[in-house]
Amino acid sequence: MISAPFDYEVAESVDHAIELLGTKEDAKLLAGGHSLLPLMKFRLARPATLVDIGRLSGLAGVANSGEHLKVGALTRHHDLANDPLVQEHCPILAYTATLVGDSQVRHRGTIGGSLAHGDPASDLSTIALTLDAELVARGPNGERTIPAAEFFRGFYATALEPNEVLIEIRFPNTGSERWSYLKFRQRSLDWATVGVAAVVEAANGSIASAHIGFTNMGHTPLRAGAAEQALAGAARGDVASATANADDGTNPPSDTFASADFRRHLARVLTARAVEEALSR
Ligand code: FAD
């Protein structure tokens, strides 16, 4: 498949990218290209201009501010998985990055592209939502911080304005917490049929709090509010009953991989397993 014709511009800085987005008609950012280019080849996307930010090295990398792990939007999945800071302070993020696609995808795809694309099947979007990450966007009027809970607006829709660049994602340091990400897929390299993230705090035989996030259970990544409420204060032996309605409030798709009913079943089973796995850490 061959894409429709387009112009190509290389951004020399974030401000240059913002300027190009504002002056070129129907321009789109290009990061790793591993979501946008397939869409263009199927002619599901036809931007008139691609603004390549892939060489802005200042947007890649990880820093620890103490409270947050600051991840540059151009950090590639492979680098996220292997970064010692991420492994130590946000291990669920490092682990989940190892589950994205195959080696080629992980060496090209970026976390910023994953989140900005707004695909409900994105694994890293679920982690951002589950951990209450903050997303920093820069546009013509400066920078703003968007909580992950307000970032994902719908199917391939986010809170980003057309002339904004996502520059950084801030994850709370979670090194001491108990976590799990379980991804059900048909083959080892596939996208998630359903994914479940769990981050749990527990002490003295009971669960103090639980953050549960779903991949591919609706038009956006979702939090499992019913299960989170039922788990807070539950005894460790009550995980099965507290997660029995984990799919409440979801709206999973039916497709060639799974029916909506099977996805609901998977969400319930995987939530219980993810919480148990998190508790066992
Ligand atoms: P691009 O394709 O370059 O851009 C995607 C979109 O985001 C575009 O609209 C672009 O304009 C916008 N964008 C990019 N960067 C920014 C920014 N900094 N600010 C604002 N907008 C921006 N993902 C998973 O989560 N799990 C999987 O299992 C998985 N499997 C895959 C398998 C294959 C074969 C392929 C090709 C992809 C797979 N992916 C998977 C997607 C992969 O993770 C992509 O890398 C990612 O979704 C998009 O990142 P990118 O850097 O390639 O973005």
PDB file of C-alpha atoms and ligand atoms in Angstrom, residues 21 27-39 50 53 59 73-74 76-77 99-102 105-106 108-119 121-125 160-161 164-167 183 185 189-192 215, ligand 1:
ATOM      1  CA  LEU A  21       2.055  22.910  12.721  1.00  0.00           C
ATOM      2  CA  ALA A  27       0.211  19.120   9.171  1.00  0.00           C
ATOM      3  CA  LYS A  28       0.859  16.197  11.529  1.00  0.00           C
ATOM      4  CA  LEU A  29       3.795  15.342  13.730  1.00  0.00           C
ATOM      5  CA  LEU A  30       5.877  12.289  12.892  1.00  0.00           C
ATOM      6  CA  ALA A  31       7.730  10.611  15.780  1.00  0.00           C
ATOM      7  CA  GLY A  32       8.511   6.889  15.377  1.00  0.00           C
ATOM      8  CA  GLY A  33       6.004   6.565  12.541  1.00  0.00           C
ATOM      9  CA  HIS A  34       4.839   3.153  13.738  1.00  0.00           C
ATOM     10  CA  SER A  35       1.192   4.154  14.111  1.00  0.00           C
ATOM     11  CA  LEU A  36       0.887   7.063  11.700  1.00  0.00           C
ATOM     12  CA  LEU A  37       2.615   5.542   8.665  1.00  0.00           C
ATOM     13  CA  PRO A  38       0.481   2.356   8.645  1.00  0.00           C
ATOM     14  CA  LEU A  39      -2.646   4.551   8.754  1.00  0.00           C
ATOM     15  CA  LEU A  50       4.541  15.547   8.013  1.00  0.00           C
ATOM     16  CA  ILE A  53      10.287  15.550  15.359  1.00  0.00           C
ATOM     17  CA  LEU A  59      12.823  15.193  23.913  1.00  0.00           C
ATOM     18  CA  ALA A  73       7.978  12.129  24.755  1.00  0.00           C
ATOM     19  CA  LEU A  74      10.486  10.800  22.209  1.00  0.00           C
ATOM     20  CA  ARG A  76      11.561   4.854  22.540  1.00  0.00           C
ATOM     21  CA  HIS A  77       9.928   1.746  24.005  1.00  0.00           C
ATOM     22  CA  LEU A  99       5.395  -6.152  25.785  1.00  0.00           C
ATOM     23  CA  VAL A 100       4.827  -3.578  23.032  1.00  0.00           C
ATOM     24  CA  GLY A 101       4.938  -5.159  19.566  1.00  0.00           C
ATOM     25  CA  ASP A 102       8.237  -6.651  18.484  1.00  0.00           C
ATOM     26  CA  VAL A 105       8.495  -1.568  16.909  1.00  0.00           C
ATOM     27  CA  ARG A 106      10.174  -1.040  20.283  1.00  0.00           C
ATOM     28  CA  ARG A 108      11.287   3.013  16.619  1.00  0.00           C
ATOM     29  CA  GLY A 109       8.043   3.694  18.509  1.00  0.00           C
ATOM     30  CA  THR A 110       7.959   6.414  21.169  1.00  0.00           C
ATOM     31  CA  ILE A 111       5.928   6.800  24.341  1.00  0.00           C
ATOM     32  CA  GLY A 112       4.744  10.220  23.203  1.00  0.00           C
ATOM     33  CA  GLY A 113       3.466   8.766  19.933  1.00  0.00           C
ATOM     34  CA  SER A 114       1.740   5.950  21.805  1.00  0.00           C
ATOM     35  CA  LEU A 115      -0.155   8.353  24.054  1.00  0.00           C
ATOM     36  CA  ALA A 116      -0.838  11.066  21.468  1.00  0.00           C
ATOM     37  CA  HIS A 117      -2.249   8.535  19.002  1.00  0.00           C
ATOM     38  CA  GLY A 118      -5.166   7.820  21.373  1.00  0.00           C
ATOM     39  CA  ASP A 119      -5.474   4.141  20.479  1.00  0.00           C
ATOM     40  CA  ALA A 121      -5.248  -0.775  22.540  1.00  0.00           C
ATOM     41  CA  SER A 122      -2.074   1.102  23.552  1.00  0.00           C
ATOM     42  CA  ASP A 123      -0.388  -0.589  26.515  1.00  0.00           C
ATOM     43  CA  LEU A 124       1.541   2.479  27.671  1.00  0.00           C
ATOM     44  CA  SER A 125      -1.591   4.659  27.674  1.00  0.00           C
ATOM     45  CA  LEU A 160      -3.982  17.735  22.527  1.00  0.00           C
ATOM     46  CA  GLU A 161      -4.709  20.723  20.286  1.00  0.00           C
ATOM     47  CA  GLU A 164       0.545  21.241  20.434  1.00  0.00           C
ATOM     48  CA  VAL A 165       3.522  18.939  20.943  1.00  0.00           C
ATOM     49  CA  LEU A 166       3.526  16.447  23.792  1.00  0.00           C
ATOM     50  CA  ILE A 167       6.951  16.949  25.325  1.00  0.00           C
ATOM     51  CA  LYS A 183      -1.742  -8.740  28.493  1.00  0.00           C
ATOM     52  CA  ARG A 185      -3.085 -11.705  23.134  1.00  0.00           C
ATOM     53  CA  LEU A 189       3.868 -10.026  19.326  1.00  0.00           C
ATOM     54  CA  ASP A 190       0.217  -9.006  19.062  1.00  0.00           C
ATOM     55  CA  TRP A 191      -1.637  -6.032  20.449  1.00  0.00           C
ATOM     56  CA  ALA A 192      -3.674  -6.674  23.602  1.00  0.00           C
ATOM     57  CA  THR A 215      -6.451  -1.770  27.705  1.00  0.00           C
TER      58      THR A 215
HETATM   59  P1  FAD B   1       3.836   8.045  15.271  1.00  0.00           P
HETATM   60  O1  FAD B   1       3.315   6.901  14.473  1.00  0.00           O
HETATM   61  O2  FAD B   1       4.954   8.822  14.691  1.00  0.00           O
HETATM   62  O3  FAD B   1       2.647   9.067  15.616  1.00  0.00           O
HETATM   63  C1  FAD B   1       1.402   8.583  16.091  1.00  0.00           C
HETATM   64  C2  FAD B   1       0.468   9.782  16.292  1.00  0.00           C
HETATM   65  O4  FAD B   1       0.885  10.567  17.405  1.00  0.00           O
HETATM   66  C3  FAD B   1       0.423  10.740  15.112  1.00  0.00           C
HETATM   67  O5  FAD B   1      -0.866  11.280  15.019  1.00  0.00           O
HETATM   68  C4  FAD B   1       1.422  11.830  15.496  1.00  0.00           C
HETATM   69  O6  FAD B   1       1.115  13.064  14.871  1.00  0.00           O
HETATM   70  C5  FAD B   1       1.213  11.901  16.995  1.00  0.00           C
HETATM   71  N1  FAD B   1       2.409  12.256  17.755  1.00  0.00           N
HETATM   72  C6  FAD B   1       3.559  11.563  17.836  1.00  0.00           C
HETATM   73  N2  FAD B   1       4.406  12.127  18.709  1.00  0.00           N
HETATM   74  C7  FAD B   1       3.767  13.219  19.187  1.00  0.00           C
HETATM   75  C8  FAD B   1       4.106  14.222  20.142  1.00  0.00           C
HETATM   76  N3  FAD B   1       5.297  14.194  20.787  1.00  0.00           N
HETATM   77  N4  FAD B   1       3.216  15.205  20.410  1.00  0.00           N
HETATM   78  C9  FAD B   1       2.014  15.224  19.779  1.00  0.00           C
HETATM   79  N5  FAD B   1       1.624  14.304  18.886  1.00  0.00           N
HETATM   80  C10 FAD B   1       2.496  13.312  18.585  1.00  0.00           C
HETATM   81  N6  FAD B   1       1.520  -0.426  20.577  1.00  0.00           N
HETATM   82  C11 FAD B   1       1.148  -0.974  21.763  1.00  0.00           C
HETATM   83  O7  FAD B   1       0.838  -0.240  22.711  1.00  0.00           O
HETATM   84  N7  FAD B   1       1.129  -2.329  21.938  1.00  0.00           N
HETATM   85  C12 FAD B   1       1.465  -3.200  20.941  1.00  0.00           C
HETATM   86  O8  FAD B   1       1.464  -4.414  21.146  1.00  0.00           O
HETATM   87  C13 FAD B   1       1.822  -2.652  19.669  1.00  0.00           C
HETATM   88  N8  FAD B   1       2.149  -3.448  18.628  1.00  0.00           N
HETATM   89  C14 FAD B   1       2.496  -2.895  17.441  1.00  0.00           C
HETATM   90  C15 FAD B   1       2.800  -3.736  16.362  1.00  0.00           C
HETATM   91  C16 FAD B   1       3.132  -3.201  15.127  1.00  0.00           C
HETATM   92  C17 FAD B   1       3.461  -4.138  13.987  1.00  0.00           C
HETATM   93  C18 FAD B   1       3.163  -1.793  14.945  1.00  0.00           C
HETATM   94  C19 FAD B   1       3.539  -1.183  13.636  1.00  0.00           C
HETATM   95  C20 FAD B   1       2.861  -0.938  16.009  1.00  0.00           C
HETATM   96  C21 FAD B   1       2.521  -1.476  17.256  1.00  0.00           C
HETATM   97  N9  FAD B   1       2.204  -0.664  18.335  1.00  0.00           N
HETATM   98  C22 FAD B   1       1.850  -1.222  19.539  1.00  0.00           C
HETATM   99  C23 FAD B   1       2.214   0.823  18.192  1.00  0.00           C
HETATM  100  C24 FAD B   1       3.585   1.363  18.568  1.00  0.00           C
HETATM  101  O9  FAD B   1       3.717   1.324  19.981  1.00  0.00           O
HETATM  102  C25 FAD B   1       3.761   2.817  18.107  1.00  0.00           C
HETATM  103  O10 FAD B   1       5.130   3.089  18.234  1.00  0.00           O
HETATM  104  C26 FAD B   1       3.045   3.872  18.871  1.00  0.00           C
HETATM  105  O11 FAD B   1       1.675   3.599  18.967  1.00  0.00           O
HETATM  106  C27 FAD B   1       3.149   5.247  18.212  1.00  0.00           C
HETATM  107  O12 FAD B   1       4.405   5.798  18.464  1.00  0.00           O
HETATM  108  P2  FAD B   1       5.222   6.469  17.289  1.00  0.00           P
HETATM  109  O13 FAD B   1       6.366   7.164  17.924  1.00  0.00           O
HETATM  110  O14 FAD B   1       5.513   5.432  16.275  1.00  0.00           O
HETATM  111  O15 FAD B   1       4.166   7.568  16.746  1.00  0.00           O
END
